[in-house]
Short mmCIF file of C-alpha atoms in Angstrom, two decimals:
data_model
loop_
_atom_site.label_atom_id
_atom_site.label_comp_id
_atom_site.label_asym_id
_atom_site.label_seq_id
_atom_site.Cartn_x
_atom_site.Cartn_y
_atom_site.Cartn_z
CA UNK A 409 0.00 0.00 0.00
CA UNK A 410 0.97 3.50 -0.75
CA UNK A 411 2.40 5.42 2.51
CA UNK A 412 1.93 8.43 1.37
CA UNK A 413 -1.59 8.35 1.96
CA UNK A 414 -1.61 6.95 5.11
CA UNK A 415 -4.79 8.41 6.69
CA UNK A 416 -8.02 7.19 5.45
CA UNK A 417 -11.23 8.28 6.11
CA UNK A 418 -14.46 6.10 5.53
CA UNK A 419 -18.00 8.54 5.01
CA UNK A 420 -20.39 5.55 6.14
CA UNK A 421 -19.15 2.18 7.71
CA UNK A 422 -21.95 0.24 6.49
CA UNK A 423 -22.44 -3.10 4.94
CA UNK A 424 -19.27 -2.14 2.35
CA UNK A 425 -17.69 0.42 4.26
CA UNK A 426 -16.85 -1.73 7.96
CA UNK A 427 -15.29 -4.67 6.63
CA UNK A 428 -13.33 -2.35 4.16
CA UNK A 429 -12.20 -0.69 6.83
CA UNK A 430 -11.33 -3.53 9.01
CA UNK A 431 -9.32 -4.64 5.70
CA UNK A 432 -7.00 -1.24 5.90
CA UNK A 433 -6.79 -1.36 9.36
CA UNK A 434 -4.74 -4.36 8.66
CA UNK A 435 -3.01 -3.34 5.66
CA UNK A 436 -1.47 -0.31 8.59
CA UNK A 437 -3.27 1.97 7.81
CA UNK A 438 -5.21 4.96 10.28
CA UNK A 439 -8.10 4.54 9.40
CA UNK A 440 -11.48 6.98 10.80
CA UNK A 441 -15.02 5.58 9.91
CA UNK A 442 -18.23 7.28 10.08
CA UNK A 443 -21.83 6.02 11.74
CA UNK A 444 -25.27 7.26 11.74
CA UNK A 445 -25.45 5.47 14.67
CA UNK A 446 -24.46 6.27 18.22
CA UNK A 447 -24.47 2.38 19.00
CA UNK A 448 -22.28 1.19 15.98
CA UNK A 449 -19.32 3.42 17.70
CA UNK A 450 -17.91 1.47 20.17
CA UNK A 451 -18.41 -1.55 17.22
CA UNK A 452 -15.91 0.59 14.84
CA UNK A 453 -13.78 1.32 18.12
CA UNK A 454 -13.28 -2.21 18.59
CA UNK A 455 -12.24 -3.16 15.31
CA UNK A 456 -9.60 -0.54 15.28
CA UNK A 457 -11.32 2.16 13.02
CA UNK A 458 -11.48 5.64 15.03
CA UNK A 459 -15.16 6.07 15.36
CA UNK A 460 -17.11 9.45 14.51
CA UNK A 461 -20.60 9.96 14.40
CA UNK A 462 -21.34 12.14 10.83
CA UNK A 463 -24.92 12.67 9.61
CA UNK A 464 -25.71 15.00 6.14
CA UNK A 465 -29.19 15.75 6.21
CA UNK A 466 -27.96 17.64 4.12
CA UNK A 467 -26.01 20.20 6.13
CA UNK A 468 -23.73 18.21 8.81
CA UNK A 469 -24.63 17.35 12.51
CA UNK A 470 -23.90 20.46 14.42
CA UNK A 471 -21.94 18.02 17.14
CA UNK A 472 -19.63 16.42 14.21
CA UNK A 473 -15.95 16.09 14.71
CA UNK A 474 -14.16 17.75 12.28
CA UNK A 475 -11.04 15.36 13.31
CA UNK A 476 -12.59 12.93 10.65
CA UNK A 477 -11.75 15.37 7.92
CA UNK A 478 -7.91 15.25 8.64
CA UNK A 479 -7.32 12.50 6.50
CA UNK A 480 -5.13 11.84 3.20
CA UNK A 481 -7.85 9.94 1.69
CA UNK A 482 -11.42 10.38 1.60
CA UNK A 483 -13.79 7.58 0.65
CA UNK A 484 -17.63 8.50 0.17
CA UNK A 485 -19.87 5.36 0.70
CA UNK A 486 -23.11 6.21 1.47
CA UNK A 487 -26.01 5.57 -1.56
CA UNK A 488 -28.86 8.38 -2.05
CA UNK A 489 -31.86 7.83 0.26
CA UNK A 490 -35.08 6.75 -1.27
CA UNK A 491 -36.85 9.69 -1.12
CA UNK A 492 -39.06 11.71 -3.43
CA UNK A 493 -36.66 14.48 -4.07
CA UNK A 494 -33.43 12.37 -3.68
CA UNK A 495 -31.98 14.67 -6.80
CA UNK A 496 -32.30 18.00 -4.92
CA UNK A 497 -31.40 16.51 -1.68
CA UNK A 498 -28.17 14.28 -2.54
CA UNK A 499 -26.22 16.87 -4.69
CA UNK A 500 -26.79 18.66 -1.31
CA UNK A 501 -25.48 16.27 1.03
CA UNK A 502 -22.24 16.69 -1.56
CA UNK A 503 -22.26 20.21 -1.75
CA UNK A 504 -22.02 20.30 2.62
CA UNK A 505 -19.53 17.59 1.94
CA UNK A 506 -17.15 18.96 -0.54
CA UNK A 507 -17.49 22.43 1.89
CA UNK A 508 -15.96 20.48 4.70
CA UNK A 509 -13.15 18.87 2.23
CA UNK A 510 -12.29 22.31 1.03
CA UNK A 511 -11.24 23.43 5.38
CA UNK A 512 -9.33 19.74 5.32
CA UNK A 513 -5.85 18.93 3.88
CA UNK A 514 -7.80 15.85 2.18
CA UNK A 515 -6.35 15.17 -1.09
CA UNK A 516 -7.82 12.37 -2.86
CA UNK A 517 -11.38 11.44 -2.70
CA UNK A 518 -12.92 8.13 -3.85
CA UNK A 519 -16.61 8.63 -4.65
CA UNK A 520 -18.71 4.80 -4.51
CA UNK A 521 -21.26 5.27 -7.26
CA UNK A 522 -23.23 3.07 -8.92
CA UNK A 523 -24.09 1.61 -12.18
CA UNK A 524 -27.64 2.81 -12.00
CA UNK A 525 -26.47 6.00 -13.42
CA UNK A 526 -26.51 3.97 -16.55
CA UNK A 527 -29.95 4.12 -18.58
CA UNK A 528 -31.08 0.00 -20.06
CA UNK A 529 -29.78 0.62 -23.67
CA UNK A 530 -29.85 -3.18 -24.73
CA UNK A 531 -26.14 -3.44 -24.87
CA UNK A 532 -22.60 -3.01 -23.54
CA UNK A 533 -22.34 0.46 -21.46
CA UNK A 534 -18.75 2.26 -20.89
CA UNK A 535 -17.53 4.64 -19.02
CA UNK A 536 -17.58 7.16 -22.53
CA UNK A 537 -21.24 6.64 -22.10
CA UNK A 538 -23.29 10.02 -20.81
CA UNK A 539 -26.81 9.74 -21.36
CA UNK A 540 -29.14 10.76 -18.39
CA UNK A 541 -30.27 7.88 -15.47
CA UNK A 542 -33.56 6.05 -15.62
CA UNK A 543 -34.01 6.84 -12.10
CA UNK A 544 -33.87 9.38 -9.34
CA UNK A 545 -31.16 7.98 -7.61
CA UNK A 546 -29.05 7.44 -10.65
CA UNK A 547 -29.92 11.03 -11.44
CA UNK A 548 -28.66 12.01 -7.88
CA UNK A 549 -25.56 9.84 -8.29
CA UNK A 550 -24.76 11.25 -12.01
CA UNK A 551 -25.41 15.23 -9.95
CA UNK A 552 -22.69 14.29 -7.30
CA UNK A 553 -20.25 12.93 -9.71
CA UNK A 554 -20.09 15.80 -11.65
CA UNK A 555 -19.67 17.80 -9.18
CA UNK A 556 -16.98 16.01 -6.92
CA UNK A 557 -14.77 15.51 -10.07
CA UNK A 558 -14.81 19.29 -11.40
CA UNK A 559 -13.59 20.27 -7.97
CA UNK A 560 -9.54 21.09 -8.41
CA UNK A 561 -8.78 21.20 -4.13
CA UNK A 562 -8.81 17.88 -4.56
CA UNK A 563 -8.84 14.66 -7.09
CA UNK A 564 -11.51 12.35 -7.51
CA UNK A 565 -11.97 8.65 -8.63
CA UNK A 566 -15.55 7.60 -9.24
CA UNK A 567 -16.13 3.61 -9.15
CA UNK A 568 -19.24 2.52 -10.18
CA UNK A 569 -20.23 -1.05 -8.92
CA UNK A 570 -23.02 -3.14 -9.91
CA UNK A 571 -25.81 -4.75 -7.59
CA UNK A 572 -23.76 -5.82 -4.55
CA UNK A 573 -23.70 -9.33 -3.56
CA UNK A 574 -21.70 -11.46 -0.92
CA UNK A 575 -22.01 -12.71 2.85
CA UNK A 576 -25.09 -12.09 4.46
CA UNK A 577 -26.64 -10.67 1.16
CA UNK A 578 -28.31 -14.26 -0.27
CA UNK A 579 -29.36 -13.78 -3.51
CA UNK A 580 -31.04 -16.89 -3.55
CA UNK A 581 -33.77 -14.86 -1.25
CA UNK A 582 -34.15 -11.95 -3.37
CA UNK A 583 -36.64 -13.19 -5.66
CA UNK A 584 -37.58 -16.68 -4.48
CA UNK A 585 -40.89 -18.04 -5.25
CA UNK A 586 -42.44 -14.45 -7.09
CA UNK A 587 -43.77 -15.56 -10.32
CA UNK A 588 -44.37 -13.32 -13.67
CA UNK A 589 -40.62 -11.60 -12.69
CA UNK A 590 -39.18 -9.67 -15.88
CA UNK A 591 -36.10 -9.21 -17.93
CA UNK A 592 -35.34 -13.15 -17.29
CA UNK A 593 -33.28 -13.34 -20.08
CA UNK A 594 -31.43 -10.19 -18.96
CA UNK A 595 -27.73 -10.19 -18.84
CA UNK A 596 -27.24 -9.38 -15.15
CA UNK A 597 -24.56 -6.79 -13.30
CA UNK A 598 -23.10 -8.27 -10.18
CA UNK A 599 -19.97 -8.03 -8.04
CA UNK A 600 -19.20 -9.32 -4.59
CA UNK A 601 -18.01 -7.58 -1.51
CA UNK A 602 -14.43 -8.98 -1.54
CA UNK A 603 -13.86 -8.19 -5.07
CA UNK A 604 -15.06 -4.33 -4.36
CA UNK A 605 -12.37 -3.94 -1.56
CA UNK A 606 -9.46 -5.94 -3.86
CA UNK A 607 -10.52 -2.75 -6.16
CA UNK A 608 -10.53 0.34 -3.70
CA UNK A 609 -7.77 -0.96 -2.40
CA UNK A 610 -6.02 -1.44 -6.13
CA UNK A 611 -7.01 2.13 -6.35
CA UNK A 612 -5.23 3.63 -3.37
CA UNK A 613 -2.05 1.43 -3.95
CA UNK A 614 -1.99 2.12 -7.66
CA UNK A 615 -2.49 5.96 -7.34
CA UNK A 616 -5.51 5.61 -9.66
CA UNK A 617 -6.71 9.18 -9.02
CA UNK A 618 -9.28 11.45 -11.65
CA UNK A 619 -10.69 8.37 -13.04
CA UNK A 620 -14.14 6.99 -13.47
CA UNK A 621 -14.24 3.45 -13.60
CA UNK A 622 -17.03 0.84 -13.80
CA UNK A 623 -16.87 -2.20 -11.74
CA UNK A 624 -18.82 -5.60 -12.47
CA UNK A 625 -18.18 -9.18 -12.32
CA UNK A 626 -16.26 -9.24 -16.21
CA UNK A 627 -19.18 -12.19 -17.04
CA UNK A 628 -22.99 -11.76 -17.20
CA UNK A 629 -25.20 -14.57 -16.77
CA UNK A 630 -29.09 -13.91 -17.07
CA UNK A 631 -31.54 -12.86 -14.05
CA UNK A 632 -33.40 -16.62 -14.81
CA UNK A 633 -29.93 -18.29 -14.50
CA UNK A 634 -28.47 -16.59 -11.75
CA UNK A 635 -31.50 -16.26 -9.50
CA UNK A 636 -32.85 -19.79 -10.00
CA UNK A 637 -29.18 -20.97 -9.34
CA UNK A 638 -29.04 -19.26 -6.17
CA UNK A 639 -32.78 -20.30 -5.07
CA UNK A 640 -31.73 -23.88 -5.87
CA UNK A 641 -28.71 -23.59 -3.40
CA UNK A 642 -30.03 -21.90 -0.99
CA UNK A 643 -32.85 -24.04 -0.90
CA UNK A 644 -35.45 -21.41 -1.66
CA UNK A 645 -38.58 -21.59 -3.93
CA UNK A 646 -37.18 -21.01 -7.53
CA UNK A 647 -38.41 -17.81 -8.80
CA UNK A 648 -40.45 -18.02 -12.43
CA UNK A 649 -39.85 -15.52 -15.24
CA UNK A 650 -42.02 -14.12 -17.87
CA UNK A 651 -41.06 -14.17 -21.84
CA UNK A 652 -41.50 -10.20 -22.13
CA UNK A 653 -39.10 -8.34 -23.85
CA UNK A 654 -36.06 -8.01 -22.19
CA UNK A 655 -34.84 -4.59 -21.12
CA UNK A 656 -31.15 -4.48 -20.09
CA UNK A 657 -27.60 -3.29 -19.89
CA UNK A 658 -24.19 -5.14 -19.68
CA UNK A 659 -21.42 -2.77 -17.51
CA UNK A 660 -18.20 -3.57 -19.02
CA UNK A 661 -15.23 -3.17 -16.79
CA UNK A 662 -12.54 -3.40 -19.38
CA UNK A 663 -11.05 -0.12 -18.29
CA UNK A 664 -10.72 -0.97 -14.76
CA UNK A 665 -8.63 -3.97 -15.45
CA UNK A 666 -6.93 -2.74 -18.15
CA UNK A 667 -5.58 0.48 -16.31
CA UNK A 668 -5.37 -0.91 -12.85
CA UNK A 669 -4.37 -4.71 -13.48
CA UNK A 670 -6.64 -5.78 -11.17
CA UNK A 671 -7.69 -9.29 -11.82
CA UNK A 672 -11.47 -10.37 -10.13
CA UNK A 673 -11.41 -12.94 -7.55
CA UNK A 674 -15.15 -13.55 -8.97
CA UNK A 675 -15.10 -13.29 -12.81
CA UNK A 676 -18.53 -14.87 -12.68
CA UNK A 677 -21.49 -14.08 -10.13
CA UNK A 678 -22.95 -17.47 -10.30
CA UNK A 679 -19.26 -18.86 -8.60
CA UNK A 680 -20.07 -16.94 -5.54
CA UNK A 681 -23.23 -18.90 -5.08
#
């Protein structure tokens, strides 16, 4: 790992953000995560990640720290809310956010996006692709990207993941037993936990800075193969798909592992069944 970044700072130690923070705790570096909540504190404490309570909502918690700013490295994990007007109120969350980077000696920031800011264009989407979201929370996320990586304080990466998957998240319970589901024949876009640190991490060592980069497993299997695969193992009711016309997209993460060398633990979802 590169040492001369060797203060981290994680905005939201959540399902993602705590065990990639237990990961750089051990790779030695100081790492400072974030909570929404007061009991999760003495959890980050214990796992060696200084522990600050930080809340946007939009503007920050009056009774924040600003000790969790004095970091090398910020990493923003925390998705839009699901709210009606997610696309006023995220872009505000990252305007109070990049306010507080601009009073810190932060230098790099790593922005966790998501492939949602990606419309279904029936086939392969790249990073050259700019065409506006489907939703409101790909809307927010496209808002926030923008304006994290026009900022010149401080450089930006941007990775965009697909549907997170991995541990405790079973995808053979996501859809088990619902009948009439759509898009069966859909190429889907996965990637598991471990292979989203082994990239952040890639990142940070690599000095992979000003760069937008999608991340999916590199193979796509369809919703009806994955899903019933994972029902069948987990022992679940197998889900049953309609023949509808398939809407979809297939995230290609060429550039990542052409730029980076990173090389996916999981190049196929269905192995992390």
């Amino acid at each position: 790992m590169d040492k001369n970044f060797s203060t981290i700072s994680i905005l939201g130690c959540g399902w993602l953000g705590l065990p990639l923070a237990k990961y750089l705790v051990k790779q030695h570096f100081t790492v400072k995560g974030s909570t929404l909540q007061i009991e999760k504190l003495n959890q980050l404490k214990q796992a060696g990640i200084a522990p600050y309570r930080i809340e946007l909502s939009p503007e920050i918690n009056i009774d924040f720290n600003a000790e969790f700013f004095d970091s090398d490295i910020l990493i923003v994990n925390f998705p839009p809310k699901r709210r009606n007007d997610i696309e006023e109120f995220h872009p505000k969350q990252i305007e109070t956010l990049i306010n507080q980077i601009h009073q810190s000696k932060i230098q790099k920031v790593l922005f966790v996006s998501s492939t949602s800011v990606y419309p279904n264009l029936n086939r392969e989407v790249t990073e050259k692709d700019v065409l506006p979201a489907e939703k409101g929370s790909g809307k927010a996320l496209q808002i926030a990207e923008q304006m994290l990586m026009k900022e010149q304080k401080f450089e930006t990466t941007i990775i965009r993941f697909g549907g997170l998957i991995g541990y405790d998240r079973q995808p053979g319970r996501f859809l088990a037993g619902r009948k009439q589901l759509k898009d069966g024949f859909a190429p889907v876009n996965l990637i598991h936990q471990d292979d989203c640190i082994g990239i952040i991490a890639t990142i940070i060592k690599g000095n992979h800075w000003g760069k937008i980069y999608n991340a999916c497993c590199p193979e796509h299997p369809t919703r009806k193969e994955f899903y019933e695969k994972a029902a069948q193992i987990g022992g679940f009711e197998l889900p049953e798909f309609n023949q509808d016309k398939q809407n979809f997209k297939i995230v290609s993460s060429e550039k990542l592992t052409l730029e980076t060398g990173y090389q996916f633990k999981y190049r196929n979802p269905t192995n992390t069944l």
